[in-house]
PDB file of C-alpha atoms in Angstrom:
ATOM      1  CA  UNK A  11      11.930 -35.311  10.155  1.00  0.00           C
ATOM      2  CA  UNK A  12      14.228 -32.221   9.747  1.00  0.00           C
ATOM      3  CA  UNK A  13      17.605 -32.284  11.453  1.00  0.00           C
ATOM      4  CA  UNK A  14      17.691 -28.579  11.690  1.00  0.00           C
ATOM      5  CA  UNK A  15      15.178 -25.752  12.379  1.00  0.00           C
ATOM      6  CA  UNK A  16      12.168 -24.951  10.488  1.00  0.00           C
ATOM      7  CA  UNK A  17      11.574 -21.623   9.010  1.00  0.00           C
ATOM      8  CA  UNK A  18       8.071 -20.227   7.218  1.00  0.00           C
ATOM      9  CA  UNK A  19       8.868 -16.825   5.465  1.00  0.00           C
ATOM     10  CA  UNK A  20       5.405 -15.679   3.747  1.00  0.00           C
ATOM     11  CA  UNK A  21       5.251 -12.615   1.942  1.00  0.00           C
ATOM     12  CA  UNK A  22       2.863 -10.622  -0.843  1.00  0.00           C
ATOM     13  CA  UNK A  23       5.383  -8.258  -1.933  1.00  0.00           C
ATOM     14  CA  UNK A  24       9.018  -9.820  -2.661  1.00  0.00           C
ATOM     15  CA  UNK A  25       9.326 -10.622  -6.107  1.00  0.00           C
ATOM     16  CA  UNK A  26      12.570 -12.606  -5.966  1.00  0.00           C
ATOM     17  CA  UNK A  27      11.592 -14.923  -3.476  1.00  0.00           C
ATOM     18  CA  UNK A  28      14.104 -17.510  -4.596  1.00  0.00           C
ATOM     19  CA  UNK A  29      17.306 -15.860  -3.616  1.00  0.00           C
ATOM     20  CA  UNK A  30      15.225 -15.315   0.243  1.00  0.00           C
ATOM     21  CA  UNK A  31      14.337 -18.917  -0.221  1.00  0.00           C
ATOM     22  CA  UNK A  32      18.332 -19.697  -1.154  1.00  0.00           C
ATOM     23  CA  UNK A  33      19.488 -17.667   1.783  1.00  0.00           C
ATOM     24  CA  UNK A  34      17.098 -19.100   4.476  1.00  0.00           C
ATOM     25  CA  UNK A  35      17.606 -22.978   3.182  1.00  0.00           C
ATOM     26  CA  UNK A  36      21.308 -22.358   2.841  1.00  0.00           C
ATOM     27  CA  UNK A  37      21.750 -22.860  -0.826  1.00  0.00           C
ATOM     28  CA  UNK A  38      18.523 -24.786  -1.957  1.00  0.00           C
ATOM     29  CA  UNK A  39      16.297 -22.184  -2.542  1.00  0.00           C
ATOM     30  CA  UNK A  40      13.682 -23.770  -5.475  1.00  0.00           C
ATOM     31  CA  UNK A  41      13.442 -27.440  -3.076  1.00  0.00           C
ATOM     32  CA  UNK A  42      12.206 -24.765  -0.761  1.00  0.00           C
ATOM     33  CA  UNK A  43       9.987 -22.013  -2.287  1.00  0.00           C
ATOM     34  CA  UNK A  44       6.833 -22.335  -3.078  1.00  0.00           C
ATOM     35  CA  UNK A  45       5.689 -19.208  -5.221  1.00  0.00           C
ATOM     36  CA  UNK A  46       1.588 -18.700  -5.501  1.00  0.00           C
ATOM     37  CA  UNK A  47       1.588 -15.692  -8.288  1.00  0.00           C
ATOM     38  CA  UNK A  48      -1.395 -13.443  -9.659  1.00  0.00           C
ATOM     39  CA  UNK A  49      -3.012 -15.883 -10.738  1.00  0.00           C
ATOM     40  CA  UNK A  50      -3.488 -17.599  -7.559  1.00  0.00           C
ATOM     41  CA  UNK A  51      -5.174 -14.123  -6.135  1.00  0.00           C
ATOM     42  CA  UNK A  52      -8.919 -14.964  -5.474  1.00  0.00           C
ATOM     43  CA  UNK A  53      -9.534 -11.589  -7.304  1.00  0.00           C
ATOM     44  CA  UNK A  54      -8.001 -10.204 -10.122  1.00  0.00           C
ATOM     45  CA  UNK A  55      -6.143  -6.591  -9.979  1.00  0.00           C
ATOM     46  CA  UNK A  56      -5.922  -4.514 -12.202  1.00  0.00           C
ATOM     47  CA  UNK A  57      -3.517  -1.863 -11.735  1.00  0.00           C
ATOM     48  CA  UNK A  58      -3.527   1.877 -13.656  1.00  0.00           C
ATOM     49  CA  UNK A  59      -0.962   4.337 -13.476  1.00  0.00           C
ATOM     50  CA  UNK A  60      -2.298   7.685 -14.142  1.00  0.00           C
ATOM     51  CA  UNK A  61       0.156  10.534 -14.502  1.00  0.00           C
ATOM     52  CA  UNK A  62      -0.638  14.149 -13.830  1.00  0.00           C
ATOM     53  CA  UNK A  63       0.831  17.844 -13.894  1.00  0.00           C
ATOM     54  CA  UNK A  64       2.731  18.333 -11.288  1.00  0.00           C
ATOM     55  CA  UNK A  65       1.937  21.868  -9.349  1.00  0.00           C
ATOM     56  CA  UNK A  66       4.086  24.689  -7.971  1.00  0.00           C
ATOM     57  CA  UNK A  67       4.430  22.870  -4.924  1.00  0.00           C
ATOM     58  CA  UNK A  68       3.242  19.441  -3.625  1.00  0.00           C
ATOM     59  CA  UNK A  69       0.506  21.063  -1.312  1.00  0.00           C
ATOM     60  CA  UNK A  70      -1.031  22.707  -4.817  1.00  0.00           C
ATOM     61  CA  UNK A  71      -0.790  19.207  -6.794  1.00  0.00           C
ATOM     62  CA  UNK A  72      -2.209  16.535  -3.916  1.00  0.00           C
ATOM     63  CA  UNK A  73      -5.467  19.649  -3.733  1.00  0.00           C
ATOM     64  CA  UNK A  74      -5.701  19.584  -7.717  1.00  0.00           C
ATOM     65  CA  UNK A  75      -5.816  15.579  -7.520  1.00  0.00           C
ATOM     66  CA  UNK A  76      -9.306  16.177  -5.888  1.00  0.00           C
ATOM     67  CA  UNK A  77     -10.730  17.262  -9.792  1.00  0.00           C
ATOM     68  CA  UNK A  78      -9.745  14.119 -11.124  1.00  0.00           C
ATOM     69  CA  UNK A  79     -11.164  11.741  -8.568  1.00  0.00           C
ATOM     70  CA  UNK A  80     -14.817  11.834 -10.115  1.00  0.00           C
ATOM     71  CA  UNK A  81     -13.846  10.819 -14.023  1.00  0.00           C
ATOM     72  CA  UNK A  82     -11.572   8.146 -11.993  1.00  0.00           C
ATOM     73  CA  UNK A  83     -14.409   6.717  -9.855  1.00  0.00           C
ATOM     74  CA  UNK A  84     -17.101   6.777 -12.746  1.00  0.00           C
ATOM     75  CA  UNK A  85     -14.317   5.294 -15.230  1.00  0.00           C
ATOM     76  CA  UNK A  86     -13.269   2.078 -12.801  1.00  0.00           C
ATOM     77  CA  UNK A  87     -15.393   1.506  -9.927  1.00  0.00           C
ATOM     78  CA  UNK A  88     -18.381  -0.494 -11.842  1.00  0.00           C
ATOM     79  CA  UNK A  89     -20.484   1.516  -9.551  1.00  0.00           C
ATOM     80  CA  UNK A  90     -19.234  -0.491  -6.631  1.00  0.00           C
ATOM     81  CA  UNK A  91     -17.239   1.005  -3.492  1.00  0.00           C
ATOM     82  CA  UNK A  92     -13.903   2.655  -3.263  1.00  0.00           C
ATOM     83  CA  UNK A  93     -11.310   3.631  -1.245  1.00  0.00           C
ATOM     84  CA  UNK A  94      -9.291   6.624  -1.936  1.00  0.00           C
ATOM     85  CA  UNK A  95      -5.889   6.855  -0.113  1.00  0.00           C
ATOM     86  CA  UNK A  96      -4.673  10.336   0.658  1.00  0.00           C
ATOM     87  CA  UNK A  97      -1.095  11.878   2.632  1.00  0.00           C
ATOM     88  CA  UNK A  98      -2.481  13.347   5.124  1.00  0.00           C
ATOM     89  CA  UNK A  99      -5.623  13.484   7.574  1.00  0.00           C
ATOM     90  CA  UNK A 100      -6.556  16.896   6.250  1.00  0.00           C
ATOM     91  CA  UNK A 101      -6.008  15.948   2.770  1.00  0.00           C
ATOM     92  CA  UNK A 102      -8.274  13.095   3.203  1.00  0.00           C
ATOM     93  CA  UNK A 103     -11.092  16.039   4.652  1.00  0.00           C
ATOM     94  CA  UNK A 104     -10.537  17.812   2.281  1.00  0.00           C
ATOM     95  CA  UNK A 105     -11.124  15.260  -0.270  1.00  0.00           C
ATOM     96  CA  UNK A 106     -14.385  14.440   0.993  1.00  0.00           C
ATOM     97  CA  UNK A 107     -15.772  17.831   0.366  1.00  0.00           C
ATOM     98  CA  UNK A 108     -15.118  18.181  -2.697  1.00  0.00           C
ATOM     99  CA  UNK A 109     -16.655  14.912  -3.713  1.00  0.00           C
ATOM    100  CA  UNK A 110     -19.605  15.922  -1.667  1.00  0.00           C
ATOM    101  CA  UNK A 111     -20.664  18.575  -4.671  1.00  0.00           C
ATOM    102  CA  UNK A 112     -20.767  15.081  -6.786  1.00  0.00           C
ATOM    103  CA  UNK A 113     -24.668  14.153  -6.450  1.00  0.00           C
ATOM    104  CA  UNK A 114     -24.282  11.355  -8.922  1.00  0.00           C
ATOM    105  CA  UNK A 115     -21.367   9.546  -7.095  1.00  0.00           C
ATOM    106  CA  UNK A 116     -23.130   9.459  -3.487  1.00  0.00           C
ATOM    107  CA  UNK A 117     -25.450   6.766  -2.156  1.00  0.00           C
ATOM    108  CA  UNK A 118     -28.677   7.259  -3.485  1.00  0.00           C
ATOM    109  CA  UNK A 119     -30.251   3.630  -2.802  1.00  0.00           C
ATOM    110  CA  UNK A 120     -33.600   4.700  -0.794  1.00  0.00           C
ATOM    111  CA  UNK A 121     -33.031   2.009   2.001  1.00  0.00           C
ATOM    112  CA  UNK A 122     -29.103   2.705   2.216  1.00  0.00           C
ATOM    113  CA  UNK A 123     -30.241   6.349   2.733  1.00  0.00           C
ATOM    114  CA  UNK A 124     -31.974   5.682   5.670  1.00  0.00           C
ATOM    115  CA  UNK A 125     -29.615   3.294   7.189  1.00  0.00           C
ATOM    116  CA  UNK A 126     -27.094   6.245   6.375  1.00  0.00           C
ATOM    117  CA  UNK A 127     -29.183   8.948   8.463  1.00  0.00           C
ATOM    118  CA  UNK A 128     -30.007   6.796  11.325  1.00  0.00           C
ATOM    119  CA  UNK A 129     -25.879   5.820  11.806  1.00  0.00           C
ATOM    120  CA  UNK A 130     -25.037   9.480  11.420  1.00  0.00           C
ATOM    121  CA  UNK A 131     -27.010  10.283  14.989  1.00  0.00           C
ATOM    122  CA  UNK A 132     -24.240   7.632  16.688  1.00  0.00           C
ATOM    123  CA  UNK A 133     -21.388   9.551  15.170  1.00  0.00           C
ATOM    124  CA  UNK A 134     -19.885  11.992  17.222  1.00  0.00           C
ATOM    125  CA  UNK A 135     -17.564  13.878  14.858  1.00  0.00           C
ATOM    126  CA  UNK A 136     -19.384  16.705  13.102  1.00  0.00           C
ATOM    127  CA  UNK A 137     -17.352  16.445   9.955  1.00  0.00           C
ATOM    128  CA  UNK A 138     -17.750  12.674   9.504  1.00  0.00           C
ATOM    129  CA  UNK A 139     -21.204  12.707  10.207  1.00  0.00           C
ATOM    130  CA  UNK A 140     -22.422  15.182   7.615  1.00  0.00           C
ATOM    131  CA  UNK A 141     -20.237  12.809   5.274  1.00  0.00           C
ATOM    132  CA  UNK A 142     -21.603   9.782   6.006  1.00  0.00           C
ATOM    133  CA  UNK A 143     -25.589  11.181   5.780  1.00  0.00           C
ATOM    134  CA  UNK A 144     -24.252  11.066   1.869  1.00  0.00           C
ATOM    135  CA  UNK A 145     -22.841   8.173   1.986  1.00  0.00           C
ATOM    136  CA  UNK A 146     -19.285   9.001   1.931  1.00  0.00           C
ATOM    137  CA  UNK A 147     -16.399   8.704   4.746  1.00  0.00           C
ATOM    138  CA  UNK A 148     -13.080   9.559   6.351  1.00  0.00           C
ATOM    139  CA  UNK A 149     -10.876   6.934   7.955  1.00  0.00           C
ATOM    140  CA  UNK A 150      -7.634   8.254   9.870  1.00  0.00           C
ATOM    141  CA  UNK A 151      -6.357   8.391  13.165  1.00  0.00           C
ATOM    142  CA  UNK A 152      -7.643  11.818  14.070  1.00  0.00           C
ATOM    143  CA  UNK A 153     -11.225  10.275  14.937  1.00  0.00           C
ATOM    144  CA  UNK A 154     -12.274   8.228  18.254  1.00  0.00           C
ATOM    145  CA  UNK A 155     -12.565   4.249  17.277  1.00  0.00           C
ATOM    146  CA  UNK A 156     -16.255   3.834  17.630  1.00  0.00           C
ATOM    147  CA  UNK A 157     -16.509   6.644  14.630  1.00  0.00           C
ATOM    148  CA  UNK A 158     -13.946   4.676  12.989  1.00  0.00           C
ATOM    149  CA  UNK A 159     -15.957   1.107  13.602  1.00  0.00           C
ATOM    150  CA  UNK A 160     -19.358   2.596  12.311  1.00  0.00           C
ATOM    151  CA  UNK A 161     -17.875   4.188   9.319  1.00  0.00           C
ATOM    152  CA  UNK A 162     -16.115   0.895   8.459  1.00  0.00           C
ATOM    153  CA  UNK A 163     -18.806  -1.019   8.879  1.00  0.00           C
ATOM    154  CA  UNK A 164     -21.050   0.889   6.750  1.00  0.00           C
ATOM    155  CA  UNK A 165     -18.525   0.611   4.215  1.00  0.00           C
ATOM    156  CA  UNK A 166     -18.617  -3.017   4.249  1.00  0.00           C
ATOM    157  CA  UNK A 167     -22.206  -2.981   3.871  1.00  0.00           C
ATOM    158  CA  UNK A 168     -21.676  -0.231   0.312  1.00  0.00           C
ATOM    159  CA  UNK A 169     -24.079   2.125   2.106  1.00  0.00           C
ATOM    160  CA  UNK A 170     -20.492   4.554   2.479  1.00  0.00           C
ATOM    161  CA  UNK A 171     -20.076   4.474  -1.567  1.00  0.00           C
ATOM    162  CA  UNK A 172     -16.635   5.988  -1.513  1.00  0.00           C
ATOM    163  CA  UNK A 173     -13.964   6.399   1.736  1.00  0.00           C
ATOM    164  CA  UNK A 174     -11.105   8.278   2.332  1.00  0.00           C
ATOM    165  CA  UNK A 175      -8.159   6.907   4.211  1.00  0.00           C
ATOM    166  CA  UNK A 176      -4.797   7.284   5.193  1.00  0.00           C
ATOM    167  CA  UNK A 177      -2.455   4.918   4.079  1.00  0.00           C
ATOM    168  CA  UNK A 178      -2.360   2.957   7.688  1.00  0.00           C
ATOM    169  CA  UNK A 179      -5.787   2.014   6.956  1.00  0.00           C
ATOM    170  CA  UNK A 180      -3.662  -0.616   4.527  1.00  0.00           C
ATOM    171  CA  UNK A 181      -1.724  -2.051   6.898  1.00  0.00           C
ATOM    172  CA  UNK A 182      -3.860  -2.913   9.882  1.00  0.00           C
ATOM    173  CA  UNK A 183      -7.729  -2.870   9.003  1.00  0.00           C
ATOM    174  CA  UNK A 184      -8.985  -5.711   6.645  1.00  0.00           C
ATOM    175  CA  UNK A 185     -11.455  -3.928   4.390  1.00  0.00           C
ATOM    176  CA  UNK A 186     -10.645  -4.199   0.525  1.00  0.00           C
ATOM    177  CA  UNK A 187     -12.989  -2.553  -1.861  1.00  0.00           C
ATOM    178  CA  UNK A 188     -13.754  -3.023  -5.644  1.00  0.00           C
ATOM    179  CA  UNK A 189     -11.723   0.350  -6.634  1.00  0.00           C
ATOM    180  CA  UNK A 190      -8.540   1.641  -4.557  1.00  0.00           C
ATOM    181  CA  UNK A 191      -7.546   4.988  -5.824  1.00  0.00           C
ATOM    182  CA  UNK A 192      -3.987   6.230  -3.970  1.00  0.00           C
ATOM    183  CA  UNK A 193      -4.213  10.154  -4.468  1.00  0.00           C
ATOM    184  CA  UNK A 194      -0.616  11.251  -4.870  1.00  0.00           C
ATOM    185  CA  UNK A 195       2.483   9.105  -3.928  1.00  0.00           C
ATOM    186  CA  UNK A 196       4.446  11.448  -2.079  1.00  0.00           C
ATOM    187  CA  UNK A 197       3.994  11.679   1.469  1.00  0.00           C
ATOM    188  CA  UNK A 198       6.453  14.118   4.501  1.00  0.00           C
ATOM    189  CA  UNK A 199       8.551  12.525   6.388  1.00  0.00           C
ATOM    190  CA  UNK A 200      10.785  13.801   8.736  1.00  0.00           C
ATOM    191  CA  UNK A 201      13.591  15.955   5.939  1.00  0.00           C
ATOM    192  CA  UNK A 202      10.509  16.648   3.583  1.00  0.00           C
ATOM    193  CA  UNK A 203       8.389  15.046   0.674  1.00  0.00           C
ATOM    194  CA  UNK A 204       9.350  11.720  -0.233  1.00  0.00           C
ATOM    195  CA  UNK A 205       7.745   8.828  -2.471  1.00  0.00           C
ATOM    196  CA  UNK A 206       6.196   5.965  -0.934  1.00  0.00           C
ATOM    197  CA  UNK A 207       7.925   2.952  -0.088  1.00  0.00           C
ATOM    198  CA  UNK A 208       7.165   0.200  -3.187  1.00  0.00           C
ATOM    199  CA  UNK A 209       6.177  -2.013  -0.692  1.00  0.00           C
ATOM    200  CA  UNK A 210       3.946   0.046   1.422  1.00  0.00           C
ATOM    201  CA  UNK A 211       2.506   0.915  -2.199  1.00  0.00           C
ATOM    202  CA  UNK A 212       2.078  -3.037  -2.768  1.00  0.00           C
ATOM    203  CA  UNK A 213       0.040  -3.250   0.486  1.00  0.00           C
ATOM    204  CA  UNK A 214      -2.144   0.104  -0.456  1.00  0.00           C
ATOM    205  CA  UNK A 215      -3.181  -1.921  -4.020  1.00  0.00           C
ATOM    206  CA  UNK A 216      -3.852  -5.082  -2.782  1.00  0.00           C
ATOM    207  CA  UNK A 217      -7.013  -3.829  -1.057  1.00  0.00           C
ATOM    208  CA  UNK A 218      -8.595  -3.825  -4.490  1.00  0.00           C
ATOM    209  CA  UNK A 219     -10.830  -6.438  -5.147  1.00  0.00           C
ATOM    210  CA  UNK A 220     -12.617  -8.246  -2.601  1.00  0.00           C
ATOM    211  CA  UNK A 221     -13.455 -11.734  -2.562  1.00  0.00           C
ATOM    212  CA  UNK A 222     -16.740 -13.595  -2.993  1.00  0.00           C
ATOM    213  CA  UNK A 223     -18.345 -10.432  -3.810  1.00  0.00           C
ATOM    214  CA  UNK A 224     -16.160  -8.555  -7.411  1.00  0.00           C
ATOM    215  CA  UNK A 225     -15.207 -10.494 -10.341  1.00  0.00           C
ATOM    216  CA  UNK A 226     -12.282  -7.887 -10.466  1.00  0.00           C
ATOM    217  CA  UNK A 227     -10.148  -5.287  -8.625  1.00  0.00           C
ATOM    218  CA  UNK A 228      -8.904  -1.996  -9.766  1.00  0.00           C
ATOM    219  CA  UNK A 229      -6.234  -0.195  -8.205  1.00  0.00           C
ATOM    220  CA  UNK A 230      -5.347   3.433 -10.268  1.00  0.00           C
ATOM    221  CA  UNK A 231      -2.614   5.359  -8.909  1.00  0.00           C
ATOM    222  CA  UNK A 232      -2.315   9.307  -9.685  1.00  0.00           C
ATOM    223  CA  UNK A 233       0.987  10.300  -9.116  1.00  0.00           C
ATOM    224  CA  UNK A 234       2.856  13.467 -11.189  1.00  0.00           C
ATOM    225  CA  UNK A 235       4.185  12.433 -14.257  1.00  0.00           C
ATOM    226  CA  UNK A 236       8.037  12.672 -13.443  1.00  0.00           C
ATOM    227  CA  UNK A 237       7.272   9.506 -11.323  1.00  0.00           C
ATOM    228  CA  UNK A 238       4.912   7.793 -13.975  1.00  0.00           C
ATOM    229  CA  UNK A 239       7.386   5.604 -15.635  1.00  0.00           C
ATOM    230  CA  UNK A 240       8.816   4.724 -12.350  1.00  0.00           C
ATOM    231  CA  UNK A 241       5.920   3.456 -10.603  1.00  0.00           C
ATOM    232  CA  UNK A 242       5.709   1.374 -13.776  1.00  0.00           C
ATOM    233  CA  UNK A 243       8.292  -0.128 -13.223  1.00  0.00           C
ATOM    234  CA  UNK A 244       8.172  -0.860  -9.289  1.00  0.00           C
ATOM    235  CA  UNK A 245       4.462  -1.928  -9.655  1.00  0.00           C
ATOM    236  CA  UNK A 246       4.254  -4.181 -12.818  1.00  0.00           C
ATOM    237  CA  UNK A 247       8.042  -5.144 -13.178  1.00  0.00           C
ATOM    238  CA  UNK A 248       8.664  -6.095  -9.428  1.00  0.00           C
ATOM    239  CA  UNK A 249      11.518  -4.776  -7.130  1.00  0.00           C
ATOM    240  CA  UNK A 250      13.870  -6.988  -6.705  1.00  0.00           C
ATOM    241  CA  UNK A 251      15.050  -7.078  -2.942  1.00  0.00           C
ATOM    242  CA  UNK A 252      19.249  -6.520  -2.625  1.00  0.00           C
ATOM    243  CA  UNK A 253      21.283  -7.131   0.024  1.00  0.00           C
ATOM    244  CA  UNK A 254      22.446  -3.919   2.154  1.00  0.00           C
ATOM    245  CA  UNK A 255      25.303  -5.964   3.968  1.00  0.00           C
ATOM    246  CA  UNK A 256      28.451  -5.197   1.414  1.00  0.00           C
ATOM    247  CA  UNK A 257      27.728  -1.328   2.914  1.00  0.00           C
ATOM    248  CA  UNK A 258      28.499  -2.160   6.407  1.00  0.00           C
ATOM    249  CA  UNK A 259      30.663  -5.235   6.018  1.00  0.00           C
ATOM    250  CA  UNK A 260      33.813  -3.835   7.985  1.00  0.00           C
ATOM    251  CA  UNK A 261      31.329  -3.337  11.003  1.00  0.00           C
ATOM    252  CA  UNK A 262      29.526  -7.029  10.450  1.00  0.00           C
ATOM    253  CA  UNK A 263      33.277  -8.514  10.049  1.00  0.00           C
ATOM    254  CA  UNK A 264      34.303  -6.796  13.303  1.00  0.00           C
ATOM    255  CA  UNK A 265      31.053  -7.633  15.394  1.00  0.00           C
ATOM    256  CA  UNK A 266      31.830 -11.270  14.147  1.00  0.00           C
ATOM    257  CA  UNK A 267      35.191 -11.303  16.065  1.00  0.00           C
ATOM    258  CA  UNK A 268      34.571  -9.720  18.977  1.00  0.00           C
ATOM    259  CA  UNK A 269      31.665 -12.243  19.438  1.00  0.00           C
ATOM    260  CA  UNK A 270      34.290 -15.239  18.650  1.00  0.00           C
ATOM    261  CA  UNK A 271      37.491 -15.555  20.416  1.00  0.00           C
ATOM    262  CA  UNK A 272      38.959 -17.117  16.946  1.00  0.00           C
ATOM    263  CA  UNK A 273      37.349 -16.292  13.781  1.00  0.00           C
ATOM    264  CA  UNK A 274      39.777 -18.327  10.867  1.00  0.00           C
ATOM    265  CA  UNK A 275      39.422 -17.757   7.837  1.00  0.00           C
ATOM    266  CA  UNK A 276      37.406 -20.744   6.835  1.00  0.00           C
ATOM    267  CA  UNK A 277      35.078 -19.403   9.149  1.00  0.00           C
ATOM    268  CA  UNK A 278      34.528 -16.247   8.001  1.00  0.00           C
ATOM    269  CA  UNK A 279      34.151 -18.193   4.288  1.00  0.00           C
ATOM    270  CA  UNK A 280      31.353 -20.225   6.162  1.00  0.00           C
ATOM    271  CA  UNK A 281      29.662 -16.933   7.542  1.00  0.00           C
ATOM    272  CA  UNK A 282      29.881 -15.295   4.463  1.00  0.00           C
ATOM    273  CA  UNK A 283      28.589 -17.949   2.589  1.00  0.00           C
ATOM    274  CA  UNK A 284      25.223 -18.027   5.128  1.00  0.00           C
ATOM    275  CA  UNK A 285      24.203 -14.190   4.162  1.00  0.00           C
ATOM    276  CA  UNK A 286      21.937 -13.171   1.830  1.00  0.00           C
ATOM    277  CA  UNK A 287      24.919 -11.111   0.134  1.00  0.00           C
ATOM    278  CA  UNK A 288      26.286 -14.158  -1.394  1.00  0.00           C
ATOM    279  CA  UNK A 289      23.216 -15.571  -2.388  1.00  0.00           C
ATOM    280  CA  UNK A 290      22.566 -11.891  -4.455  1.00  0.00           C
ATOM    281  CA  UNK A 291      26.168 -11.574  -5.395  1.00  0.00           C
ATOM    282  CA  UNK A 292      25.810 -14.678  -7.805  1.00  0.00           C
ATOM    283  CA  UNK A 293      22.655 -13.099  -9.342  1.00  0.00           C
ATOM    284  CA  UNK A 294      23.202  -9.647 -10.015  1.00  0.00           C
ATOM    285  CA  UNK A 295      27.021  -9.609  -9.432  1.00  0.00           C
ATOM    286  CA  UNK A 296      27.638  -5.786 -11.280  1.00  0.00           C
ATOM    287  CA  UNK A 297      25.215  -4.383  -8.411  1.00  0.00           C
ATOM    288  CA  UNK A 298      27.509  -5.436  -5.871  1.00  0.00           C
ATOM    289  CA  UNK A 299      31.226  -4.687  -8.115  1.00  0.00           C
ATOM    290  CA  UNK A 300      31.541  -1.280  -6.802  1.00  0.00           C
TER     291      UNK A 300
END
C-alpha cells in the first residue's frame, strides 16, 4: 500500500498533463499519468474555425454572426440538433428570431409538431414559447427552471431542432448535441470585451457529439478573423499550462518564513523543488529566464 497520500487529478482540458502529473507525484510524473486522448472520446469531434469580418464595434459583429448561422447549420449538422452558444441572454433572443424566418431549418416532423404545440401551453415565457411551437429554443438564466427543464428536455428528444445558450449551459447542464456552434468568442467582463478563456472554450466544444446516438461531433467556432489563427492554435495545438509562481515568489518565500520559525536553506531547496515551477522550469526554461 502507499506510504503517503493518494491524489486523483482528472481533467479534459490540460494538455501537458505530465509536468501536473510530475508536480503532484513529486518527480515521477509518467509512473503516474495515465493520458486517455481523442481517440479514447466515445464520439469523434470535429472542430472548424470559421473566421469572419469583424464590425465597427463588437455589438454590430456578434448581430451580423446571426446571417451566417443557417449555411453553418445546413453545412455541419447532418440534419441532427444543435446548440448555438451566444455572449449574452439577449444575443441568444435575438438569435432565435432571426432563425425563426428559416422554414427549412425548424422542426417539421408531423408528430414532433404536435408534441411541440402541446409543451408550448406549459411554458410560461412568451418569447420561449412562440420559439419552441417551431421547434427552436433559448437556454439562459433569465428564464424560471421549469421553462428551462421543458425546453431541455425537448431538446433531448430533437423535437427543439436548434437551441440557443449561454455559455454556462457548458458547464453545469449535461446535454451535448450533434453540432455546437459558439457565435463569437468575445464576451464583457468587468473592464470590457475580452476573449474567452481556452479552457472555458474546451468545455463549450466538447458538447459536440453525443454518445450512442452520432457517429460524429462538430464543433465550428465563428470568431473575427484577427483571432482566427489564434484559436487555431489554442484549440488544435493545446495550451500548455505554466506556472504563475516565479511572479509572486518574494511573497510565497516570505509567507514560507513567517509560517516556519527556521526556514534553512536546504529547506527552501526542498520547497522549491515540490512546486510546479520547477517541474515547468526544466521544460520550457526560456519562459521562465526573464
Amino acid at each position: 500500500p502507499p506510504s503517503g497520500p493518494r491524489f486523483v487529478a482528472v481533467s479534459a482540458t490540460i494538455p501537458n498533463v505530465a509536468d501536473i502529473g510530475e508536480w503532484l507525484c513529486g518527480g515521477v510524473g509518467e509512473d503516474c499519468v495515465r493520458v486517455f486522448g481523442p481517440e479514447h472520446r466515445p464520439v469523434p469531434l470535429q472542430i472548424v474555425i470559421k473566421a469572419c469580418r469583424s464590425g465597427r464595434n463588437e455589438f454590430m459583429f456578434q448581430e451580423s454572426l446571426n446571417k451566417d448561422l443557417p449555411a453553418v447549420i445546413r453545412q455541419y449538422s447532418g440534419g441532427r440538433s444543435a446548440l448555438v452558444f451566444c455572449v449574452t441572454k439577449r444575443a441568444c433572443e435575438t438569435a432565435a428570431k432571426a432563425m425563426s424566418r428559416e422554414p427549412e431549418l425548424l422542426q417539421r416532423d408531423p408528430a414532433m409538431q404536435a408534441v411541440l404545440a402541446e409543451q408550448a401551453r406549459r411554458i410560461s415565457d412568451p418569447g420561449l414559447q412562440s420559439l419552441i411551437r417551431v421547434g427552436l429554443a433559448v437556454h439562459h438564466a433569465g428564464l424560471n427552471p421549469e421553462d428551462r427543464r421543458i425546453a431541455s428536455d425537448l431538446f433531448t428528444q430533437e423535437a427543439v431542432v436548434v437551441m440557443f445558450c449561454t455559455q454556462t449551459l457548458a458547464l453545469g447542464v449535461n446535454l451535448p448535441a450533434r453540432l455546437v456552434i459558439v457565435k463569437g468568442t468575445t464576451a464583457y467582463r468587468d473592464d470590457g470585451w475580452e476573449e474567452y478563456d481556452p479552457l472555458e472554450m474546451q468545455q463549450i466544444v466538447g458538447r459536440a457529439g453525443r454518445p450512442q446516438f452520432d457517429t460524429q461531433g462538430v464543433a465550428v467556432i465563428l470568431t473575427e478573423q484577427a483571432h482566427a489563427d489564434i484559436w487555431r492554435r489554442q484549440l488544435l495545438g493545446g495550451t500548455v499550462i505554466e506556472s504563475h509562481l516565479k511572479d509572486w515568489l518574494p511573497e510565497a518565500i516570505l509567507a514560507e518564513v513567517v509560517a516556519q520559525a527556521r526556514l534553512t536553506p536546504a529547506a527552501l531547496a526542498t520547497w522549491l523543488h515540490a512546486t510546479f515551477l520547477r517541474a515547468r522550469c526544466g521544460k520550457a526554461p526560456a519562459a521562465y529566464a526573464a
